[in-house]
Amino acid sequence: MKDVKPKGGLNAEIQSRIGHQLRAMYDDVVRQGVPDRFADMIRKLDGAEAQAQLAGDAGKKEGGE
């Protein structure tokens, strides 16, 4: 029986090496954490979103939905 190998595929060893190299490259980025200005922006957006959702829920209750 013939052993059919798909064209253009990467073997497990190459995939593993690429994975290790990517982890090594991005490990430093992950350890840096989120800059304060981004964390502040996320908190503001989350707060605004929560307020909008509460306002929408209150409008539904008043409107009888």
PDB file of N, CA, C and O in Angstrom:
ATOM      1  N   MET A   1       0.832  -1.180   0.000  1.00  0.00           N
ATOM      2  CA  MET A   1       0.000   0.000   0.000  1.00  0.00           C
ATOM      3  C   MET A   1       0.880   1.248   0.000  1.00  0.00           C
ATOM      4  O   MET A   1       1.891   1.297   0.679  1.00  0.00           O
ATOM      5  N   LYS A   2       0.498   2.232  -0.767  1.00  0.00           N
ATOM      6  CA  LYS A   2       1.262   3.483  -0.839  1.00  0.00           C
ATOM      7  C   LYS A   2       0.982   4.358   0.369  1.00  0.00           C
ATOM      8  O   LYS A   2      -0.136   4.420   0.858  1.00  0.00           O
ATOM      9  N   ASP A   3       2.036   5.048   0.832  1.00  0.00           N
ATOM     10  CA  ASP A   3       1.885   6.005   1.923  1.00  0.00           C
ATOM     11  C   ASP A   3       1.691   7.379   1.283  1.00  0.00           C
ATOM     12  O   ASP A   3       2.634   7.950   0.732  1.00  0.00           O
ATOM     13  N   VAL A   4       0.468   7.878   1.309  1.00  0.00           N
ATOM     14  CA  VAL A   4       0.146   9.152   0.677  1.00  0.00           C
ATOM     15  C   VAL A   4       0.383  10.278   1.671  1.00  0.00           C
ATOM     16  O   VAL A   4      -0.167  10.286   2.769  1.00  0.00           O
ATOM     17  N   LYS A   5       1.228  11.240   1.274  1.00  0.00           N
ATOM     18  CA  LYS A   5       1.546  12.370   2.141  1.00  0.00           C
ATOM     19  C   LYS A   5       0.957  13.631   1.512  1.00  0.00           C
ATOM     20  O   LYS A   5       1.166  13.887   0.334  1.00  0.00           O
ATOM     21  N   PRO A   6       0.201  14.412   2.293  1.00  0.00           N
ATOM     22  CA  PRO A   6      -0.372  15.632   1.733  1.00  0.00           C
ATOM     23  C   PRO A   6       0.723  16.624   1.336  1.00  0.00           C
ATOM     24  O   PRO A   6       1.760  16.716   1.992  1.00  0.00           O
ATOM     25  N   LYS A   7       0.483  17.348   0.271  1.00  0.00           N
ATOM     26  CA  LYS A   7       1.457  18.326  -0.207  1.00  0.00           C
ATOM     27  C   LYS A   7       1.416  19.585   0.651  1.00  0.00           C
ATOM     28  O   LYS A   7       0.350  20.049   1.025  1.00  0.00           O
ATOM     29  N   GLY A   8       2.592  20.115   0.938  1.00  0.00           N
ATOM     30  CA  GLY A   8       2.670  21.408   1.611  1.00  0.00           C
ATOM     31  C   GLY A   8       2.452  21.385   3.107  1.00  0.00           C
ATOM     32  O   GLY A   8       2.498  22.410   3.750  1.00  0.00           O
ATOM     33  N   GLY A   9       2.238  20.229   3.709  1.00  0.00           N
ATOM     34  CA  GLY A   9       2.002  20.158   5.148  1.00  0.00           C
ATOM     35  C   GLY A   9       3.312  20.205   5.920  1.00  0.00           C
ATOM     36  O   GLY A   9       4.377  19.844   5.412  1.00  0.00           O
ATOM     37  N   LEU A  10       3.243  20.672   7.150  1.00  0.00           N
ATOM     38  CA  LEU A  10       4.416  20.700   8.016  1.00  0.00           C
ATOM     39  C   LEU A  10       4.361  19.501   8.947  1.00  0.00           C
ATOM     40  O   LEU A  10       3.323  19.210   9.541  1.00  0.00           O
ATOM     41  N   ASN A  11       5.499  18.838   9.106  1.00  0.00           N
ATOM     42  CA  ASN A  11       5.491  17.691  10.007  1.00  0.00           C
ATOM     43  C   ASN A  11       5.467  18.161  11.458  1.00  0.00           C
ATOM     44  O   ASN A  11       5.625  19.347  11.760  1.00  0.00           O
ATOM     45  N   ALA A  12       5.259  17.228  12.364  1.00  0.00           N
ATOM     46  CA  ALA A  12       5.087  17.546  13.789  1.00  0.00           C
ATOM     47  C   ALA A  12       6.323  18.223  14.374  1.00  0.00           C
ATOM     48  O   ALA A  12       6.205  19.118  15.210  1.00  0.00           O
ATOM     49  N   GLU A  13       7.501  17.812  13.954  1.00  0.00           N
ATOM     50  CA  GLU A  13       8.732  18.410  14.483  1.00  0.00           C
ATOM     51  C   GLU A  13       8.839  19.888  14.113  1.00  0.00           C
ATOM     52  O   GLU A  13       9.150  20.730  14.963  1.00  0.00           O
ATOM     53  N   ILE A  14       8.530  20.213  12.886  1.00  0.00           N
ATOM     54  CA  ILE A  14       8.589  21.612  12.439  1.00  0.00           C
ATOM     55  C   ILE A  14       7.526  22.434  13.150  1.00  0.00           C
ATOM     56  O   ILE A  14       7.790  23.545  13.613  1.00  0.00           O
ATOM     57  N   GLN A  15       6.316  21.899  13.287  1.00  0.00           N
ATOM     58  CA  GLN A  15       5.258  22.605  14.001  1.00  0.00           C
ATOM     59  C   GLN A  15       5.660  22.867  15.447  1.00  0.00           C
ATOM     60  O   GLN A  15       5.419  23.948  15.985  1.00  0.00           O
ATOM     61  N   SER A  16       6.294  21.887  16.064  1.00  0.00           N
ATOM     62  CA  SER A  16       6.733  22.033  17.446  1.00  0.00           C
ATOM     63  C   SER A  16       7.795  23.121  17.571  1.00  0.00           C
ATOM     64  O   SER A  16       7.754  23.951  18.481  1.00  0.00           O
ATOM     65  N   ARG A  17       8.754  23.131  16.655  1.00  0.00           N
ATOM     66  CA  ARG A  17       9.805  24.163  16.674  1.00  0.00           C
ATOM     67  C   ARG A  17       9.216  25.561  16.495  1.00  0.00           C
ATOM     68  O   ARG A  17       9.592  26.495  17.191  1.00  0.00           O
ATOM     69  N   ILE A  18       8.289  25.685  15.569  1.00  0.00           N
ATOM     70  CA  ILE A  18       7.638  26.986  15.348  1.00  0.00           C
ATOM     71  C   ILE A  18       6.897  27.407  16.611  1.00  0.00           C
ATOM     72  O   ILE A  18       6.979  28.560  17.040  1.00  0.00           O
ATOM     73  N   GLY A  19       6.187  26.487  17.243  1.00  0.00           N
ATOM     74  CA  GLY A  19       5.467  26.789  18.475  1.00  0.00           C
ATOM     75  C   GLY A  19       6.391  27.275  19.576  1.00  0.00           C
ATOM     76  O   GLY A  19       6.109  28.264  20.254  1.00  0.00           O
ATOM     77  N   HIS A  20       7.516  26.597  19.752  1.00  0.00           N
ATOM     78  CA  HIS A  20       8.478  27.003  20.786  1.00  0.00           C
ATOM     79  C   HIS A  20       9.051  28.388  20.496  1.00  0.00           C
ATOM     80  O   HIS A  20       9.199  29.213  21.403  1.00  0.00           O
ATOM     81  N   GLN A  21       9.370  28.650  19.243  1.00  0.00           N
ATOM     82  CA  GLN A  21       9.926  29.957  18.879  1.00  0.00           C
ATOM     83  C   GLN A  21       8.901  31.076  19.084  1.00  0.00           C
ATOM     84  O   GLN A  21       9.237  32.147  19.579  1.00  0.00           O
ATOM     85  N   LEU A  22       7.654  30.821  18.711  1.00  0.00           N
ATOM     86  CA  LEU A  22       6.607  31.828  18.916  1.00  0.00           C
ATOM     87  C   LEU A  22       6.395  32.105  20.397  1.00  0.00           C
ATOM     88  O   LEU A  22       6.262  33.261  20.815  1.00  0.00           O
ATOM     89  N   ARG A  23       6.366  31.036  21.207  1.00  0.00           N
ATOM     90  CA  ARG A  23       6.208  31.232  22.654  1.00  0.00           C
ATOM     91  C   ARG A  23       7.362  32.051  23.219  1.00  0.00           C
ATOM     92  O   ARG A  23       7.144  32.926  24.056  1.00  0.00           O
ATOM     93  N   ALA A  24       8.569  31.758  22.789  1.00  0.00           N
ATOM     94  CA  ALA A  24       9.741  32.492  23.280  1.00  0.00           C
ATOM     95  C   ALA A  24       9.656  33.968  22.891  1.00  0.00           C
ATOM     96  O   ALA A  24       9.970  34.848  23.692  1.00  0.00           O
ATOM     97  N   MET A  25       9.215  34.243  21.674  1.00  0.00           N
ATOM     98  CA  MET A  25       9.119  35.630  21.205  1.00  0.00           C
ATOM     99  C   MET A  25       8.037  36.404  21.947  1.00  0.00           C
ATOM    100  O   MET A  25       8.232  37.554  22.320  1.00  0.00           O
ATOM    101  N   TYR A  26       6.882  35.789  22.154  1.00  0.00           N
ATOM    102  CA  TYR A  26       5.744  36.502  22.713  1.00  0.00           C
ATOM    103  C   TYR A  26       5.641  36.401  24.232  1.00  0.00           C
ATOM    104  O   TYR A  26       4.824  37.080  24.836  1.00  0.00           O
ATOM    105  N   ASP A  27       6.492  35.580  24.840  1.00  0.00           N
ATOM    106  CA  ASP A  27       6.481  35.444  26.290  1.00  0.00           C
ATOM    107  C   ASP A  27       6.786  36.776  26.968  1.00  0.00           C
ATOM    108  O   ASP A  27       6.154  37.143  27.947  1.00  0.00           O
ATOM    109  N   ASP A  28       7.748  37.509  26.420  1.00  0.00           N
ATOM    110  CA  ASP A  28       8.097  38.825  26.975  1.00  0.00           C
ATOM    111  C   ASP A  28       6.928  39.794  26.871  1.00  0.00           C
ATOM    112  O   ASP A  28       6.658  40.563  27.787  1.00  0.00           O
ATOM    113  N   VAL A  29       6.238  39.756  25.757  1.00  0.00           N
ATOM    114  CA  VAL A  29       5.096  40.647  25.544  1.00  0.00           C
ATOM    115  C   VAL A  29       4.007  40.355  26.569  1.00  0.00           C
ATOM    116  O   VAL A  29       3.428  41.271  27.160  1.00  0.00           O
ATOM    117  N   VAL A  30       3.745  39.091  26.806  1.00  0.00           N
ATOM    118  CA  VAL A  30       2.707  38.696  27.761  1.00  0.00           C
ATOM    119  C   VAL A  30       3.091  39.143  29.168  1.00  0.00           C
ATOM    120  O   VAL A  30       2.257  39.629  29.928  1.00  0.00           O
ATOM    121  N   ARG A  31       4.365  38.998  29.529  1.00  0.00           N
ATOM    122  CA  ARG A  31       4.819  39.370  30.872  1.00  0.00           C
ATOM    123  C   ARG A  31       4.768  40.870  31.119  1.00  0.00           C
ATOM    124  O   ARG A  31       4.708  41.302  32.258  1.00  0.00           O
ATOM    125  N   GLN A  32       4.787  41.670  30.060  1.00  0.00           N
ATOM    126  CA  GLN A  32       4.760  43.125  30.227  1.00  0.00           C
ATOM    127  C   GLN A  32       3.428  43.608  30.786  1.00  0.00           C
ATOM    128  O   GLN A  32       3.371  44.648  31.426  1.00  0.00           O
ATOM    129  N   GLY A  33       2.382  42.892  30.546  1.00  0.00           N
ATOM    130  CA  GLY A  33       1.073  43.299  31.032  1.00  0.00           C
ATOM    131  C   GLY A  33       0.474  44.414  30.189  1.00  0.00           C
ATOM    132  O   GLY A  33       1.024  44.831  29.174  1.00  0.00           O
ATOM    133  N   VAL A  34      -0.658  44.901  30.650  1.00  0.00           N
ATOM    134  CA  VAL A  34      -1.389  45.945  29.933  1.00  0.00           C
ATOM    135  C   VAL A  34      -0.928  47.305  30.441  1.00  0.00           C
ATOM    136  O   VAL A  34      -0.914  47.538  31.649  1.00  0.00           O
ATOM    137  N   PRO A  35      -0.530  48.219  29.545  1.00  0.00           N
ATOM    138  CA  PRO A  35      -0.132  49.560  29.979  1.00  0.00           C
ATOM    139  C   PRO A  35      -1.275  50.260  30.725  1.00  0.00           C
ATOM    140  O   PRO A  35      -2.454  50.018  30.446  1.00  0.00           O
ATOM    141  N   ASP A  36      -0.922  51.107  31.682  1.00  0.00           N
ATOM    142  CA  ASP A  36      -1.918  51.800  32.509  1.00  0.00           C
ATOM    143  C   ASP A  36      -2.945  52.558  31.677  1.00  0.00           C
ATOM    144  O   ASP A  36      -4.126  52.534  31.981  1.00  0.00           O
ATOM    145  N   ARG A  37      -2.496  53.216  30.608  1.00  0.00           N
ATOM    146  CA  ARG A  37      -3.454  54.013  29.820  1.00  0.00           C
ATOM    147  C   ARG A  37      -4.496  53.130  29.141  1.00  0.00           C
ATOM    148  O   ARG A  37      -5.646  53.497  28.995  1.00  0.00           O
ATOM    149  N   PHE A  38      -4.098  51.917  28.745  1.00  0.00           N
ATOM    150  CA  PHE A  38      -5.061  50.997  28.149  1.00  0.00           C
ATOM    151  C   PHE A  38      -6.009  50.451  29.210  1.00  0.00           C
ATOM    152  O   PHE A  38      -7.210  50.296  28.969  1.00  0.00           O
ATOM    153  N   ALA A  39      -5.462  50.141  30.379  1.00  0.00           N
ATOM    154  CA  ALA A  39      -6.311  49.637  31.462  1.00  0.00           C
ATOM    155  C   ALA A  39      -7.345  50.695  31.852  1.00  0.00           C
ATOM    156  O   ALA A  39      -8.512  50.376  32.081  1.00  0.00           O
ATOM    157  N   ASP A  40      -6.924  51.973  31.916  1.00  0.00           N
ATOM    158  CA  ASP A  40      -7.862  53.060  32.230  1.00  0.00           C
ATOM    159  C   ASP A  40      -8.948  53.164  31.159  1.00  0.00           C
ATOM    160  O   ASP A  40     -10.123  53.344  31.470  1.00  0.00           O
ATOM    161  N   MET A  41      -8.542  53.063  29.902  1.00  0.00           N
ATOM    162  CA  MET A  41      -9.495  53.161  28.797  1.00  0.00           C
ATOM    163  C   MET A  41     -10.517  52.026  28.865  1.00  0.00           C
ATOM    164  O   MET A  41     -11.717  52.243  28.680  1.00  0.00           O
ATOM    165  N   ILE A  42     -10.052  50.822  29.173  1.00  0.00           N
ATOM    166  CA  ILE A  42     -10.951  49.670  29.268  1.00  0.00           C
ATOM    167  C   ILE A  42     -11.939  49.863  30.406  1.00  0.00           C
ATOM    168  O   ILE A  42     -13.134  49.589  30.273  1.00  0.00           O
ATOM    169  N   ARG A  43     -11.446  50.366  31.554  1.00  0.00           N
ATOM    170  CA  ARG A  43     -12.343  50.617  32.692  1.00  0.00           C
ATOM    171  C   ARG A  43     -13.412  51.642  32.322  1.00  0.00           C
ATOM    172  O   ARG A  43     -14.587  51.473  32.648  1.00  0.00           O
ATOM    173  N   LYS A  44     -13.025  52.714  31.617  1.00  0.00           N
ATOM    174  CA  LYS A  44     -13.994  53.738  31.209  1.00  0.00           C
ATOM    175  C   LYS A  44     -15.027  53.160  30.252  1.00  0.00           C
ATOM    176  O   LYS A  44     -16.222  53.433  30.376  1.00  0.00           O
ATOM    177  N   LEU A  45     -14.565  52.377  29.301  1.00  0.00           N
ATOM    178  CA  LEU A  45     -15.489  51.774  28.335  1.00  0.00           C
ATOM    179  C   LEU A  45     -16.429  50.785  29.018  1.00  0.00           C
ATOM    180  O   LEU A  45     -17.625  50.753  28.724  1.00  0.00           O
ATOM    181  N   ASP A  46     -15.884  49.984  29.931  1.00  0.00           N
ATOM    182  CA  ASP A  46     -16.731  49.042  30.664  1.00  0.00           C
ATOM    183  C   ASP A  46     -17.777  49.785  31.486  1.00  0.00           C
ATOM    184  O   ASP A  46     -18.933  49.372  31.548  1.00  0.00           O
ATOM    185  N   GLY A  47     -17.381  50.882  32.117  1.00  0.00           N
ATOM    186  CA  GLY A  47     -18.315  51.672  32.916  1.00  0.00           C
ATOM    187  C   GLY A  47     -19.412  52.275  32.058  1.00  0.00           C
ATOM    188  O   GLY A  47     -20.588  52.222  32.410  1.00  0.00           O
ATOM    189  N   ALA A  48     -19.028  52.826  30.906  1.00  0.00           N
ATOM    190  CA  ALA A  48     -20.014  53.423  30.010  1.00  0.00           C
ATOM    191  C   ALA A  48     -20.963  52.358  29.470  1.00  0.00           C
ATOM    192  O   ALA A  48     -22.175  52.575  29.355  1.00  0.00           O
ATOM    193  N   GLU A  49     -20.426  51.186  29.166  1.00  0.00           N
ATOM    194  CA  GLU A  49     -21.260  50.100  28.646  1.00  0.00           C
ATOM    195  C   GLU A  49     -22.250  49.624  29.707  1.00  0.00           C
ATOM    196  O   GLU A  49     -23.420  49.385  29.419  1.00  0.00           O
ATOM    197  N   ALA A  50     -21.794  49.518  30.938  1.00  0.00           N
ATOM    198  CA  ALA A  50     -22.666  49.082  32.031  1.00  0.00           C
ATOM    199  C   ALA A  50     -23.776  50.104  32.260  1.00  0.00           C
ATOM    200  O   ALA A  50     -24.938  49.739  32.461  1.00  0.00           O
ATOM    201  N   GLN A  51     -23.434  51.388  32.209  1.00  0.00           N
ATOM    202  CA  GLN A  51     -24.445  52.429  32.396  1.00  0.00           C
ATOM    203  C   GLN A  51     -25.478  52.389  31.276  1.00  0.00           C
ATOM    204  O   GLN A  51     -26.672  52.521  31.514  1.00  0.00           O
ATOM    205  N   ALA A  52     -25.009  52.197  30.052  1.00  0.00           N
ATOM    206  CA  ALA A  52     -25.935  52.136  28.912  1.00  0.00           C
ATOM    207  C   ALA A  52     -26.859  50.928  29.042  1.00  0.00           C
ATOM    208  O   ALA A  52     -28.050  51.013  28.753  1.00  0.00           O
ATOM    209  N   GLN A  53     -26.307  49.815  29.507  1.00  0.00           N
ATOM    210  CA  GLN A  53     -27.122  48.616  29.669  1.00  0.00           C
ATOM    211  C   GLN A  53     -28.159  48.821  30.777  1.00  0.00           C
ATOM    212  O   GLN A  53     -29.314  48.446  30.626  1.00  0.00           O
ATOM    213  N   LEU A  54     -27.740  49.440  31.875  1.00  0.00           N
ATOM    214  CA  LEU A  54     -28.690  49.715  32.952  1.00  0.00           C
ATOM    215  C   LEU A  54     -29.790  50.663  32.485  1.00  0.00           C
ATOM    216  O   LEU A  54     -30.951  50.459  32.805  1.00  0.00           O
ATOM    217  N   ALA A  55     -29.418  51.676  31.726  1.00  0.00           N
ATOM    218  CA  ALA A  55     -30.405  52.622  31.208  1.00  0.00           C
ATOM    219  C   ALA A  55     -31.374  51.910  30.266  1.00  0.00           C
ATOM    220  O   ALA A  55     -32.582  52.142  30.291  1.00  0.00           O
ATOM    221  N   GLY A  56     -30.860  50.993  29.445  1.00  0.00           N
ATOM    222  CA  GLY A  56     -31.705  50.233  28.530  1.00  0.00           C
ATOM    223  C   GLY A  56     -32.650  49.308  29.284  1.00  0.00           C
ATOM    224  O   GLY A  56     -33.824  49.172  28.938  1.00  0.00           O
ATOM    225  N   ASP A  57     -32.130  48.674  30.333  1.00  0.00           N
ATOM    226  CA  ASP A  57     -32.991  47.790  31.149  1.00  0.00           C
ATOM    227  C   ASP A  57     -34.068  48.578  31.844  1.00  0.00           C
ATOM    228  O   ASP A  57     -35.208  48.145  31.934  1.00  0.00           O
ATOM    229  N   ALA A  58     -33.733  49.776  32.355  1.00  0.00           N
ATOM    230  CA  ALA A  58     -34.716  50.607  33.037  1.00  0.00           C
ATOM    231  C   ALA A  58     -35.795  51.068  32.047  1.00  0.00           C
ATOM    232  O   ALA A  58     -36.969  51.118  32.376  1.00  0.00           O
ATOM    233  N   GLY A  59     -35.408  51.374  30.825  1.00  0.00           N
ATOM    234  CA  GLY A  59     -36.363  51.790  29.805  1.00  0.00           C
ATOM    235  C   GLY A  59     -37.320  50.672  29.427  1.00  0.00           C
ATOM    236  O   GLY A  59     -38.499  50.912  29.185  1.00  0.00           O
ATOM    237  N   LYS A  60     -36.827  49.443  29.433  1.00  0.00           N
ATOM    238  CA  LYS A  60     -37.686  48.295  29.123  1.00  0.00           C
ATOM    239  C   LYS A  60     -38.735  48.106  30.219  1.00  0.00           C
ATOM    240  O   LYS A  60     -39.879  47.806  29.933  1.00  0.00           O
ATOM    241  N   LYS A  61     -38.310  48.267  31.466  1.00  0.00           N
ATOM    242  CA  LYS A  61     -39.242  48.088  32.579  1.00  0.00           C
ATOM    243  C   LYS A  61     -40.308  49.157  32.569  1.00  0.00           C
ATOM    244  O   LYS A  61     -41.472  48.896  32.802  1.00  0.00           O
ATOM    245  N   GLU A  62     -39.907  50.396  32.268  1.00  0.00           N
ATOM    246  CA  GLU A  62     -40.871  51.514  32.246  1.00  0.00           C
ATOM    247  C   GLU A  62     -41.795  51.376  31.049  1.00  0.00           C
ATOM    248  O   GLU A  62     -42.965  51.754  31.120  1.00  0.00           O
ATOM    249  N   GLY A  63     -41.299  50.845  29.947  1.00  0.00           N
ATOM    250  CA  GLY A  63     -42.095  50.705  28.741  1.00  0.00           C
ATOM    251  C   GLY A  63     -43.003  49.496  28.760  1.00  0.00           C
ATOM    252  O   GLY A  63     -43.791  49.283  27.856  1.00  0.00           O
ATOM    253  N   GLY A  64     -42.839  48.646  29.767  1.00  0.00           N
ATOM    254  CA  GLY A  64     -43.718  47.483  29.893  1.00  0.00           C
ATOM    255  C   GLY A  64     -43.277  46.283  29.117  1.00  0.00           C
ATOM    256  O   GLY A  64     -44.025  45.360  28.896  1.00  0.00           O
ATOM    257  N   GLU A  65     -42.023  46.234  28.654  1.00  0.00           N
ATOM    258  CA  GLU A  65     -41.524  45.050  27.927  1.00  0.00           C
ATOM    259  C   GLU A  65     -41.015  44.004  28.867  1.00  0.00           C
ATOM    260  O   GLU A  65     -40.584  44.170  29.904  1.00  0.00           O
TER     261      GLU A  65
END
